[in-house]
Amino acid sequence: QVQLVESGGGLVQAGGSLRLSCATSGLTFRIYSMGWFRQAPGKEREFVAGIGSSGDSTYYLDSVKGRFTVSRDNAKNTVYLQMNSLKSEDTAVYYCAADLGGSNWTPSGMAHWGKGTLVTVSS
């Protein structure tokens, strides 16, 4: 059974940092592109960061470029999101998702999802 489990969320002050992890099982992790998405109450789920299956290509939402870094460790079947210089607008539930190709980083195109971890940035 495919499972994606996020961890690392919590409460942080504006300007602070958090590192999210997504541990996966039940899938051949190395062949999946992995993405991070977020959703705040009343808002659409949006793409935040993505990384290709080999880890060679990364993609970011414009508003997080220079602040967030996505990485992966294929030996651990885990993808990470390092978030620095956090802002109140980053407050959301963060989800990781897996894609075999063709999603174009759209939520509807991703094959598997975790249950999310809440990030709250206080101002």
C-alpha positions as a Markdown table, in Angstrom:
| # | Residue | x | y | z |
|---|---|---|---|---|
| 1 | Gln | 0.0 | 0.0 | 0.0 |
| 2 | Val | 1.3 | 3.4 | -1.0 |
| 3 | Gln | 1.9 | 5.8 | 1.9 |
| 4 | Leu | 3.3 | 9.3 | 2.1 |
| 5 | Val | 3.7 | 10.7 | 5.6 |
| 6 | Glu | 4.6 | 14.3 | 6.2 |
| 7 | Ser | 6.2 | 15.6 | 9.4 |
| 8 | Gly | 8.0 | 18.6 | 10.7 |
| 9 | Gly | 5.2 | 21.1 | 10.8 |
| 10 | Gly | 4.4 | 23.3 | 13.7 |
| 11 | Leu | 4.3 | 26.9 | 15.0 |
| 12 | Val | 7.1 | 29.2 | 14.1 |
| 13 | Gln | 7.6 | 33.0 | 14.3 |
| 14 | Ala | 7.9 | 35.1 | 11.1 |
| 15 | Gly | 11.4 | 35.0 | 9.9 |
| 16 | Gly | 12.0 | 31.5 | 11.3 |
| 17 | Ser | 12.7 | 28.2 | 9.6 |
| 18 | Leu | 11.1 | 24.7 | 9.4 |
| 19 | Arg | 12.2 | 21.6 | 7.7 |
| 20 | Leu | 9.4 | 19.3 | 6.4 |
| 21 | Ser | 9.9 | 15.7 | 5.7 |
| 22 | Cys | 7.8 | 13.2 | 3.6 |
| 23 | Ala | 8.6 | 9.6 | 4.2 |
| 24 | Thr | 7.2 | 7.3 | 1.5 |
| 25 | Ser | 6.6 | 3.5 | 1.3 |
| 26 | Gly | 4.9 | 1.1 | -1.0 |
| 27 | Leu | 6.1 | 2.8 | -4.2 |
| 28 | Thr | 9.3 | 2.8 | -6.2 |
| 29 | Phe | 10.4 | 6.1 | -4.9 |
| 30 | Arg | 13.3 | 6.7 | -7.3 |
| 31 | Ile | 11.1 | 6.8 | -10.4 |
| 32 | Tyr | 8.7 | 9.4 | -9.0 |
| 33 | Ser | 8.9 | 13.1 | -9.2 |
| 34 | Met | 7.9 | 14.6 | -5.9 |
| 35 | Gly | 6.1 | 17.8 | -5.1 |
| 36 | Trp | 5.0 | 19.9 | -2.2 |
| 37 | Phe | 1.7 | 21.7 | -2.2 |
| 38 | Arg | -0.1 | 23.8 | 0.4 |
| 39 | Gln | -3.6 | 24.8 | 1.2 |
| 40 | Ala | -4.9 | 27.4 | 3.5 |
| 41 | Pro | -8.6 | 27.5 | 4.6 |
| 42 | Gly | -10.8 | 28.9 | 1.9 |
| 43 | Lys | -8.0 | 28.9 | -0.7 |
| 44 | Glu | -7.1 | 26.6 | -3.5 |
| 45 | Arg | -4.4 | 24.0 | -3.1 |
| 46 | Glu | -1.3 | 25.4 | -4.8 |
| 47 | Phe | 2.0 | 24.0 | -5.9 |
| 48 | Val | 5.0 | 25.1 | -3.8 |
| 49 | Ala | 8.0 | 23.1 | -4.9 |
| 50 | Gly | 8.9 | 20.1 | -6.9 |
| 51 | Ile | 11.9 | 17.8 | -7.7 |
| 52 | Gly | 12.5 | 15.4 | -10.5 |
| 53 | Ser | 12.9 | 11.7 | -9.9 |
| 54 | Ser | 16.7 | 11.9 | -10.1 |
| 55 | Gly | 16.9 | 15.1 | -8.1 |
| 56 | Asp | 18.6 | 17.0 | -10.9 |
| 57 | Ser | 15.7 | 19.4 | -11.6 |
| 58 | Thr | 13.8 | 21.6 | -9.1 |
| 59 | Tyr | 10.8 | 23.9 | -9.5 |
| 60 | Tyr | 9.4 | 26.5 | -7.2 |
| 61 | Leu | 6.4 | 28.8 | -6.8 |
| 62 | Asp | 7.7 | 32.3 | -7.5 |
| 63 | Ser | 6.8 | 33.6 | -4.0 |
| 64 | Val | 9.0 | 31.0 | -2.3 |
| 65 | Lys | 12.1 | 31.2 | -4.5 |
| 66 | Gly | 15.2 | 32.0 | -2.5 |
| 67 | Arg | 13.5 | 31.0 | 0.7 |
| 68 | Phe | 12.5 | 27.3 | 0.2 |
| 69 | Thr | 14.6 | 24.4 | -0.9 |
| 70 | Val | 13.3 | 21.0 | -2.0 |
| 71 | Ser | 15.6 | 18.0 | -1.9 |
| 72 | Arg | 15.3 | 14.2 | -1.8 |
| 73 | Asp | 17.2 | 11.2 | -0.5 |
| 74 | Asn | 16.4 | 8.2 | -2.7 |
| 75 | Ala | 18.2 | 5.9 | -0.3 |
| 76 | Lys | 15.8 | 6.9 | 2.4 |
| 77 | Asn | 12.7 | 7.2 | 0.2 |
| 78 | Thr | 12.2 | 10.7 | 1.6 |
| 79 | Val | 11.7 | 14.2 | 0.2 |
| 80 | Tyr | 12.3 | 17.3 | 2.2 |
| 81 | Leu | 11.3 | 21.0 | 2.1 |
| 82 | Gln | 13.6 | 23.4 | 3.9 |
| 83 | Met | 11.6 | 26.6 | 4.6 |
| 84 | Asn | 13.5 | 29.7 | 5.6 |
| 85 | Ser | 12.5 | 33.3 | 6.2 |
| 86 | Leu | 8.9 | 32.2 | 6.8 |
| 87 | Lys | 6.1 | 34.7 | 6.4 |
| 88 | Ser | 2.6 | 34.7 | 7.7 |
| 89 | Glu | 1.3 | 34.1 | 4.2 |
| 90 | Asp | 3.1 | 30.7 | 4.3 |
| 91 | Thr | 0.6 | 29.4 | 6.9 |
| 92 | Ala | -1.1 | 26.4 | 5.5 |
| 93 | Val | -1.4 | 22.6 | 5.5 |
| 94 | Tyr | 1.5 | 21.3 | 3.5 |
| 95 | Tyr | 1.2 | 18.1 | 1.5 |
| 96 | Cys | 3.6 | 16.0 | -0.3 |
| 97 | Ala | 2.6 | 14.2 | -3.5 |
| 98 | Ala | 4.1 | 11.8 | -6.0 |
| 99 | Asp | 3.9 | 11.9 | -9.8 |
| 100 | Leu | 5.0 | 9.4 | -12.5 |
| 101 | Gly | 5.0 | 12.1 | -15.1 |
| 102 | Gly | 2.6 | 14.4 | -16.9 |
| 103 | Ser | 1.2 | 16.2 | -13.9 |
| 104 | Asn | 2.7 | 19.5 | -14.8 |
| 105 | Trp | 2.7 | 20.1 | -11.0 |
| 106 | Thr | -1.0 | 20.4 | -10.9 |
| 107 | Pro | -2.8 | 18.9 | -7.9 |
| 108 | Ser | -5.2 | 16.9 | -10.1 |
| 109 | Gly | -2.3 | 15.4 | -11.9 |
| 110 | Met | -0.5 | 13.9 | -8.9 |
| 111 | Ala | -0.8 | 10.2 | -8.3 |
| 112 | His | -0.4 | 9.9 | -4.5 |
| 113 | Trp | -0.9 | 12.2 | -1.6 |
| 114 | Gly | 0.0 | 12.4 | 2.0 |
| 115 | Lys | -2.4 | 13.6 | 4.7 |
| 116 | Gly | -0.5 | 16.9 | 5.3 |
| 117 | Thr | 1.2 | 18.7 | 8.1 |
| 118 | Leu | 0.2 | 22.1 | 9.5 |
| 119 | Val | 2.6 | 25.0 | 9.3 |
| 120 | Thr | 1.6 | 28.1 | 11.3 |
| 121 | Val | 3.7 | 31.3 | 11.0 |
| 122 | Ser | 2.9 | 33.9 | 13.7 |
| 123 | Ser | 3.3 | 37.6 | 12.9 |
